Short mmCIF file of C-alpha atoms in Angstrom, two decimals:
data_model
loop_
_atom_site.label_atom_id
_atom_site.label_comp_id
_atom_site.label_asym_id
_atom_site.label_seq_id
_atom_site.Cartn_x
_atom_site.Cartn_y
_atom_site.Cartn_z
CA MET A 1 -74.61 -179.63 81.63
CA THR A 2 -72.49 -179.05 84.74
CA ARG A 3 -75.17 -176.84 86.28
CA LEU A 4 -77.80 -179.51 85.60
CA LEU A 5 -75.65 -182.16 87.28
CA ILE A 6 -75.04 -179.94 90.30
CA THR A 7 -78.73 -179.15 90.67
CA SER A 8 -79.63 -182.79 90.15
CA VAL A 9 -77.10 -184.01 92.69
CA LEU A 10 -78.22 -181.59 95.38
CA SER A 11 -81.93 -182.05 94.78
CA THR A 12 -81.76 -185.84 94.77
CA LEU A 13 -79.99 -186.08 98.10
CA GLY A 14 -83.27 -185.95 99.94
CA ILE A 15 -85.47 -187.53 97.28
CA MET A 16 -83.90 -190.93 96.92
CA PHE A 17 -81.80 -192.46 99.63
CA GLY A 18 -81.97 -189.39 101.84
CA MET A 19 -79.42 -189.06 104.57
CA VAL A 20 -76.77 -191.63 105.35
CA PRO A 21 -77.56 -193.63 108.48
CA GLU A 22 -74.99 -194.90 110.87
CA PHE A 23 -75.07 -198.69 110.76
CA SER A 24 -74.22 -201.06 113.53
CA GLY A 25 -73.58 -204.72 112.92
CA HIS A 26 -75.56 -206.58 110.25
CA TYR A 27 -77.07 -204.55 107.42
CA SER A 28 -80.59 -204.88 108.77
CA GLN A 29 -79.68 -203.24 112.08
CA PHE A 30 -79.80 -199.51 111.51
CA ASN A 31 -78.70 -196.93 114.03
CA PHE A 32 -80.12 -193.64 112.83
CA ASN A 33 -77.88 -191.16 114.54
CA TYR A 34 -77.85 -187.77 112.89
CA SER A 35 -77.79 -184.96 115.36
CA ALA A 36 -78.07 -181.44 114.02
CA TYR A 37 -75.03 -179.21 114.05
CA THR A 38 -75.67 -175.52 114.55
CA GLN A 39 -72.26 -174.18 113.55
CA ASP A 40 -71.37 -172.80 110.19
CA PHE A 41 -69.56 -175.23 107.96
CA THR A 42 -65.92 -174.66 107.10
CA ASP A 43 -64.57 -174.53 103.56
CA ASN A 44 -62.90 -177.88 104.24
CA GLN A 45 -66.22 -179.46 105.28
CA VAL A 46 -67.91 -178.05 102.18
CA ASN A 47 -65.12 -179.52 100.06
CA GLN A 48 -65.39 -182.91 101.77
CA TYR A 49 -69.17 -182.87 101.36
CA ALA A 50 -68.98 -181.94 97.66
CA LYS A 51 -66.46 -184.71 96.98
CA ALA A 52 -68.61 -187.28 98.80
CA VAL A 53 -71.76 -186.22 96.94
CA LEU A 54 -70.01 -186.44 93.58
CA GLN A 55 -68.61 -189.86 94.40
CA MET A 56 -71.99 -191.13 95.64
CA GLU A 57 -73.93 -189.88 92.63
CA SER A 58 -72.93 -192.63 90.20
CA TYR A 59 -73.82 -195.27 92.80
CA ARG A 60 -77.16 -193.55 93.45
CA GLN A 61 -77.99 -193.43 89.76
CA GLN A 62 -77.09 -197.10 89.29
CA ALA A 63 -79.12 -198.19 92.34
CA TYR A 64 -82.09 -196.15 91.16
CA GLN A 65 -81.85 -197.67 87.68
CA ASP A 66 -81.53 -201.22 89.03
CA ILE A 67 -84.47 -200.82 91.40
CA THR A 68 -86.56 -199.29 88.61
CA GLN A 69 -85.75 -202.29 86.42
CA ILE A 70 -86.74 -204.75 89.15
CA LEU A 71 -90.02 -202.94 89.86
CA GLY A 72 -90.80 -202.18 86.22
CA LYS A 73 -91.72 -198.65 87.24
CA THR A 74 -90.37 -195.62 89.05
CA PRO A 75 -89.54 -196.66 92.61
CA PRO A 76 -91.18 -195.06 95.61
CA GLU A 77 -89.14 -192.64 97.68
CA ILE A 78 -86.39 -194.60 99.39
CA ALA A 79 -84.41 -193.05 102.21
CA CYS A 80 -81.42 -194.59 103.96
CA ASN A 81 -82.55 -193.00 107.20
CA GLN A 82 -86.10 -194.38 106.98
CA ARG A 83 -86.21 -198.13 107.40
CA ASN A 84 -89.89 -198.29 106.46
CA SER A 85 -89.10 -197.02 102.97
CA PHE A 86 -87.36 -200.34 102.26
CA ARG A 87 -90.17 -202.63 103.40
CA SER A 88 -92.38 -202.24 100.35
CA LEU A 89 -89.57 -203.30 98.02
CA PRO A 90 -88.97 -206.88 96.91
CA PRO A 91 -85.93 -208.50 98.57
CA SER A 92 -83.65 -208.01 95.55
CA ALA A 93 -84.46 -204.28 95.44
CA GLN A 94 -84.04 -204.02 99.21
CA ARG A 95 -80.56 -205.50 98.86
CA ILE A 96 -79.63 -202.92 96.20
CA ALA A 97 -80.89 -200.06 98.39
CA ILE A 98 -79.07 -201.39 101.45
CA ASP A 99 -75.86 -201.88 99.45
CA TYR A 100 -76.15 -198.29 98.23
CA CYS A 101 -76.62 -197.04 101.79
CA ASN A 102 -73.62 -199.03 102.99
CA THR A 103 -71.50 -197.72 100.10
CA SER A 104 -72.65 -194.16 100.81
CA LYS A 105 -71.68 -194.50 104.44
CA LYS A 106 -68.19 -195.68 103.45
CA ILE A 107 -67.83 -192.81 100.98
CA VAL A 108 -68.85 -190.28 103.60
CA GLU A 109 -66.47 -191.71 106.18
CA SER A 110 -63.59 -191.78 103.69
CA SER A 111 -64.30 -188.12 102.86
CA GLY A 112 -63.27 -187.10 106.36
CA LEU A 113 -66.78 -186.24 107.51
CA SER A 114 -68.75 -188.23 110.04
CA THR A 115 -72.19 -189.38 108.96
CA SER A 116 -73.62 -186.94 111.50
CA GLN A 117 -71.71 -184.05 109.90
CA PHE A 118 -72.73 -185.13 106.40
CA ASN A 119 -76.37 -185.38 107.43
CA ALA A 120 -76.25 -182.02 109.18
CA ILE A 121 -75.00 -180.41 105.98
CA THR A 122 -77.67 -182.24 103.95
CA LEU A 123 -80.39 -180.95 106.27
CA ARG A 124 -79.03 -177.43 106.29
CA VAL A 125 -78.55 -177.17 102.52
CA ARG A 126 -82.29 -177.63 102.05
CA SER A 127 -83.01 -174.31 103.76
CA ASP A 128 -79.75 -172.38 103.45
CA GLU A 129 -79.27 -170.86 99.99
CA SER A 130 -75.82 -169.56 100.88
CA LEU A 131 -74.60 -173.03 101.85
CA LYS A 132 -76.24 -174.50 98.76
CA ARG A 133 -74.35 -172.00 96.56
CA ARG A 134 -71.09 -172.79 98.33
CA ILE A 135 -71.57 -176.49 97.66
CA GLN A 136 -72.61 -175.88 94.04
CA ASN A 137 -69.51 -173.76 93.49
CA GLU A 138 -67.31 -176.40 95.09
CA ILE A 139 -68.82 -179.16 92.96
CA ARG A 140 -68.24 -177.04 89.88
CA ARG A 141 -64.64 -176.33 90.95
CA ILE A 142 -63.95 -180.04 91.55
CA GLN A 143 -65.46 -181.01 88.20
CA GLN A 144 -63.41 -178.39 86.35
CA ALA A 145 -60.24 -179.51 88.10
CA ASN A 146 -60.93 -183.10 87.01
CA ASN A 147 -61.44 -182.18 83.35
#
């Protein structure tokens, strides 16, 4: 069960709601600033990332469920860093997606990572099996510590 959750969490980062954008001002004004970092990530950054992902997951699942209910079908791919992915949604579903993105941004910032750092890790984990394993192990360790 834990392994399934870990795999699900990591694989859904890019599928629904993608990376966390940096917002400026009103919710409809997005500032997509996610520069790539080339350094290796520290154990502390991996820990912060794992905690943020775990905290975001329940919000992501709820938003996905709510949008599915509004649409009456599986929603299209929605990514916080792609404004166009919101446009095909009805206003109530757009609001849910935007609220999720705003919540995710707050979670990331409270984790100690910047949105740019979080997004750099998200991009890198897609192609770096070693980093992916480190994050999976950290998620597992956090979950075991909480049980």
